[in-house]
Amino acid sequence: MDHIQMSDEYDLDRFVRAQEAIYENAILDLRRGTMRPYHMDFIFPKLASRYSEPGAEPYAIASLDEASAYLSHPLLGGRYRECTGALQGLPDMSARAVFGDAGAKHLQASLTLFSEASDEFLFETIFYAWFDSLLDEDTVTALRPLDHSAEG
């Protein structure tokens, strides 16, 4: 496994470990238009809550840099794109139909984070199709102080 030998400043291997036993079933479920709620955190990670206790969100992403590293990871980035791409194959479905209300909000937050960390058209197409091009406002608001701290 070459991906383990690279520098893992953000402990991205925690996602690799979490996905290891379930990824093949998760992508098959997604292609069928379903997703198990307990897979959301490590298949579609989102930004860590500002006020969460350390360790309370083991699969949360702490920064745009970590989100960029996730997308650059040879295994995780490919899987995220594959899962997002699978959603394109569900044109007659909605985020709520596939993920439920809480899962749809989680997906929107995850896509917002990763679209802010990259300029990938794939993420934009899912926003357009599933969320009327609207970013998750909570994620955008939480990222603003992170942007300012990077400038200073």
mmCIF file of C-alpha atoms in Angstrom:
data_model
loop_
_atom_site.group_PDB
_atom_site.id
_atom_site.type_symbol
_atom_site.label_atom_id
_atom_site.label_comp_id
_atom_site.label_asym_id
_atom_site.label_seq_id
_atom_site.Cartn_x
_atom_site.Cartn_y
_atom_site.Cartn_z
ATOM 1 C CA MET A 1 0.000 0.000 0.000
ATOM 2 C CA ASP A 2 1.936 3.003 -1.277
ATOM 3 C CA HIS A 3 -0.470 5.563 0.180
ATOM 4 C CA ILE A 4 0.592 4.724 3.744
ATOM 5 C CA GLN A 5 4.227 5.625 3.062
ATOM 6 C CA MET A 6 3.493 9.260 2.204
ATOM 7 C CA SER A 7 3.562 11.965 4.860
ATOM 8 C CA ASP A 8 0.315 11.944 6.818
ATOM 9 C CA GLU A 9 0.355 15.308 8.566
ATOM 10 C CA TYR A 10 -3.446 15.208 9.014
ATOM 11 C CA ASP A 11 -3.777 11.513 9.923
ATOM 12 C CA LEU A 12 -5.740 10.897 6.736
ATOM 13 C CA ASP A 13 -5.065 7.221 7.244
ATOM 14 C CA ARG A 14 -7.959 7.302 9.765
ATOM 15 C CA PHE A 15 -10.266 7.593 6.744
ATOM 16 C CA VAL A 16 -8.474 4.804 4.898
ATOM 17 C CA ARG A 17 -8.919 2.528 7.924
ATOM 18 C CA ALA A 18 -12.599 3.469 8.317
ATOM 19 C CA GLN A 19 -13.363 2.906 4.635
ATOM 20 C CA GLU A 20 -11.341 -0.275 4.236
ATOM 21 C CA ALA A 21 -14.023 -2.830 5.063
ATOM 22 C CA ILE A 22 -17.068 -0.953 3.746
ATOM 23 C CA TYR A 23 -16.039 1.095 0.713
ATOM 24 C CA GLU A 24 -17.022 -1.407 -1.988
ATOM 25 C CA ASN A 25 -20.498 -1.825 -0.485
ATOM 26 C CA ALA A 26 -20.840 1.926 0.081
ATOM 27 C CA ILE A 27 -20.135 2.794 -3.568
ATOM 28 C CA LEU A 28 -22.549 0.069 -4.728
ATOM 29 C CA ASP A 29 -25.206 1.469 -2.381
ATOM 30 C CA LEU A 30 -24.599 4.993 -3.693
ATOM 31 C CA ARG A 31 -24.986 3.833 -7.286
ATOM 32 C CA ARG A 32 -28.341 2.313 -6.283
ATOM 33 C CA GLY A 33 -29.401 5.568 -4.653
ATOM 34 C CA THR A 34 -28.947 4.712 -0.975
ATOM 35 C CA MET A 35 -26.405 5.558 1.704
ATOM 36 C CA ARG A 36 -26.065 4.279 5.245
ATOM 37 C CA PRO A 37 -26.063 7.220 7.655
ATOM 38 C CA TYR A 38 -23.146 5.898 9.703
ATOM 39 C CA HIS A 39 -20.904 5.916 6.613
ATOM 40 C CA MET A 40 -21.434 9.621 5.904
ATOM 41 C CA ASP A 41 -18.749 10.903 8.305
ATOM 42 C CA PHE A 42 -15.877 9.085 6.613
ATOM 43 C CA ILE A 43 -17.171 8.840 3.040
ATOM 44 C CA PHE A 44 -18.281 12.489 2.827
ATOM 45 C CA PRO A 45 -16.306 14.239 5.592
ATOM 46 C CA LYS A 46 -17.257 17.774 6.548
ATOM 47 C CA LEU A 47 -15.686 20.658 8.414
ATOM 48 C CA ALA A 48 -15.243 20.190 12.155
ATOM 49 C CA SER A 49 -17.730 22.047 14.318
ATOM 50 C CA ARG A 50 -16.209 25.077 15.951
ATOM 51 C CA TYR A 51 -17.249 24.106 19.439
ATOM 52 C CA SER A 52 -16.825 20.334 19.411
ATOM 53 C CA GLU A 53 -14.720 18.619 22.037
ATOM 54 C CA PRO A 54 -11.391 17.157 20.872
ATOM 55 C CA GLY A 55 -12.025 13.667 19.547
ATOM 56 C CA ALA A 56 -15.806 14.147 19.368
ATOM 57 C CA GLU A 57 -15.714 14.249 15.559
ATOM 58 C CA PRO A 58 -12.978 11.778 14.599
ATOM 59 C CA TYR A 59 -13.670 12.118 10.858
ATOM 60 C CA ALA A 60 -14.139 15.879 10.703
ATOM 61 C CA ILE A 61 -11.789 17.985 8.570
ATOM 62 C CA ALA A 62 -10.156 20.855 10.466
ATOM 63 C CA SER A 63 -9.098 23.188 7.628
ATOM 64 C CA LEU A 64 -9.042 23.905 3.905
ATOM 65 C CA ASP A 65 -5.459 22.636 3.858
ATOM 66 C CA GLU A 66 -6.583 19.306 5.288
ATOM 67 C CA ALA A 67 -9.441 19.150 2.752
ATOM 68 C CA SER A 68 -6.915 19.806 -0.046
ATOM 69 C CA ALA A 69 -4.656 17.076 1.332
ATOM 70 C CA TYR A 70 -7.639 14.707 1.407
ATOM 71 C CA LEU A 71 -8.392 15.402 -2.261
ATOM 72 C CA SER A 72 -4.695 15.006 -3.129
ATOM 73 C CA HIS A 73 -4.459 11.673 -1.319
ATOM 74 C CA PRO A 74 -4.114 8.976 -3.994
ATOM 75 C CA LEU A 75 -6.822 6.738 -2.524
ATOM 76 C CA LEU A 76 -9.140 9.104 -0.660
ATOM 77 C CA GLY A 77 -9.310 11.791 -3.337
ATOM 78 C CA GLY A 78 -10.191 9.208 -5.967
ATOM 79 C CA ARG A 79 -12.838 7.668 -3.759
ATOM 80 C CA TYR A 80 -14.407 11.054 -2.958
ATOM 81 C CA ARG A 81 -14.606 11.851 -6.667
ATOM 82 C CA GLU A 82 -15.991 8.374 -7.398
ATOM 83 C CA CYS A 83 -18.715 8.763 -4.758
ATOM 84 C CA THR A 84 -19.555 12.263 -5.939
ATOM 85 C CA GLY A 85 -19.588 11.036 -9.530
ATOM 86 C CA ALA A 86 -21.978 8.239 -8.565
ATOM 87 C CA LEU A 87 -24.480 10.926 -7.610
ATOM 88 C CA GLN A 88 -24.457 12.153 -11.198
ATOM 89 C CA GLY A 89 -25.821 8.752 -12.167
ATOM 90 C CA LEU A 90 -28.954 9.440 -10.109
ATOM 91 C CA PRO A 91 -30.541 12.281 -12.116
ATOM 92 C CA ASP A 92 -34.106 11.532 -11.010
ATOM 93 C CA MET A 93 -33.300 11.457 -7.301
ATOM 94 C CA SER A 94 -32.755 14.132 -4.692
ATOM 95 C CA ALA A 95 -30.248 14.390 -1.871
ATOM 96 C CA ARG A 96 -33.074 13.885 0.628
ATOM 97 C CA ALA A 97 -34.272 10.731 -1.146
ATOM 98 C CA VAL A 98 -30.787 9.200 -1.064
ATOM 99 C CA PHE A 99 -29.466 10.480 2.258
ATOM 100 C CA GLY A 100 -32.466 11.627 4.327
ATOM 101 C CA ASP A 101 -32.758 15.167 5.696
ATOM 102 C CA ALA A 102 -29.722 15.064 8.010
ATOM 103 C CA GLY A 103 -27.614 13.221 5.432
ATOM 104 C CA ALA A 104 -28.527 15.726 2.699
ATOM 105 C CA LYS A 105 -27.373 18.579 4.959
ATOM 106 C CA HIS A 106 -24.178 16.634 5.701
ATOM 107 C CA LEU A 107 -23.548 16.068 1.978
ATOM 108 C CA GLN A 108 -24.089 19.760 1.218
ATOM 109 C CA ALA A 109 -21.606 20.681 3.985
ATOM 110 C CA SER A 110 -19.041 18.178 2.689
ATOM 111 C CA LEU A 111 -19.353 19.358 -0.904
ATOM 112 C CA THR A 112 -19.091 22.976 0.250
ATOM 113 C CA LEU A 113 -15.860 22.236 2.101
ATOM 114 C CA PHE A 114 -14.262 20.368 -0.789
ATOM 115 C CA SER A 115 -15.443 22.832 -3.426
ATOM 116 C CA GLU A 116 -13.887 25.650 -1.382
ATOM 117 C CA ALA A 117 -10.656 23.622 -1.169
ATOM 118 C CA SER A 118 -10.520 22.988 -4.925
ATOM 119 C CA ASP A 119 -11.872 24.226 -8.215
ATOM 120 C CA GLU A 120 -13.245 20.908 -9.405
ATOM 121 C CA PHE A 121 -16.169 21.161 -11.780
ATOM 122 C CA LEU A 122 -17.560 17.810 -10.580
ATOM 123 C CA PHE A 123 -18.482 19.312 -7.214
ATOM 124 C CA GLU A 124 -20.108 22.327 -8.875
ATOM 125 C CA THR A 125 -22.304 20.082 -11.032
ATOM 126 C CA ILE A 126 -23.612 18.259 -7.963
ATOM 127 C CA PHE A 127 -24.379 21.589 -6.262
ATOM 128 C CA TYR A 128 -26.284 22.698 -9.325
ATOM 129 C CA ALA A 129 -28.236 19.450 -9.691
ATOM 130 C CA TRP A 130 -28.941 18.656 -6.050
ATOM 131 C CA PHE A 131 -28.766 21.918 -4.102
ATOM 132 C CA ASP A 132 -29.816 24.620 -6.613
ATOM 133 C CA SER A 133 -26.183 25.819 -6.611
ATOM 134 C CA LEU A 134 -26.406 26.808 -2.935
ATOM 135 C CA LEU A 135 -23.409 26.288 -0.681
ATOM 136 C CA ASP A 136 -23.899 25.232 2.930
ATOM 137 C CA GLU A 137 -23.986 28.560 4.780
ATOM 138 C CA ASP A 138 -22.762 27.102 8.089
ATOM 139 C CA THR A 139 -19.640 25.765 6.381
ATOM 140 C CA VAL A 140 -19.025 28.999 4.480
ATOM 141 C CA THR A 141 -19.403 31.011 7.698
ATOM 142 C CA ALA A 142 -17.082 28.685 9.608
ATOM 143 C CA LEU A 143 -14.444 28.914 6.850
ATOM 144 C CA ARG A 144 -14.322 32.733 6.869
ATOM 145 C CA PRO A 145 -12.204 33.050 10.050
ATOM 146 C CA LEU A 146 -9.925 30.316 8.693
ATOM 147 C CA ASP A 147 -9.371 32.360 5.516
ATOM 148 C CA HIS A 148 -8.492 35.488 7.487
ATOM 149 C CA SER A 149 -6.030 33.659 9.742
ATOM 150 C CA ALA A 150 -4.225 32.342 6.653
ATOM 151 C CA GLU A 151 -3.870 35.909 5.306
ATOM 152 C CA GLY A 152 -2.405 37.372 8.494
#
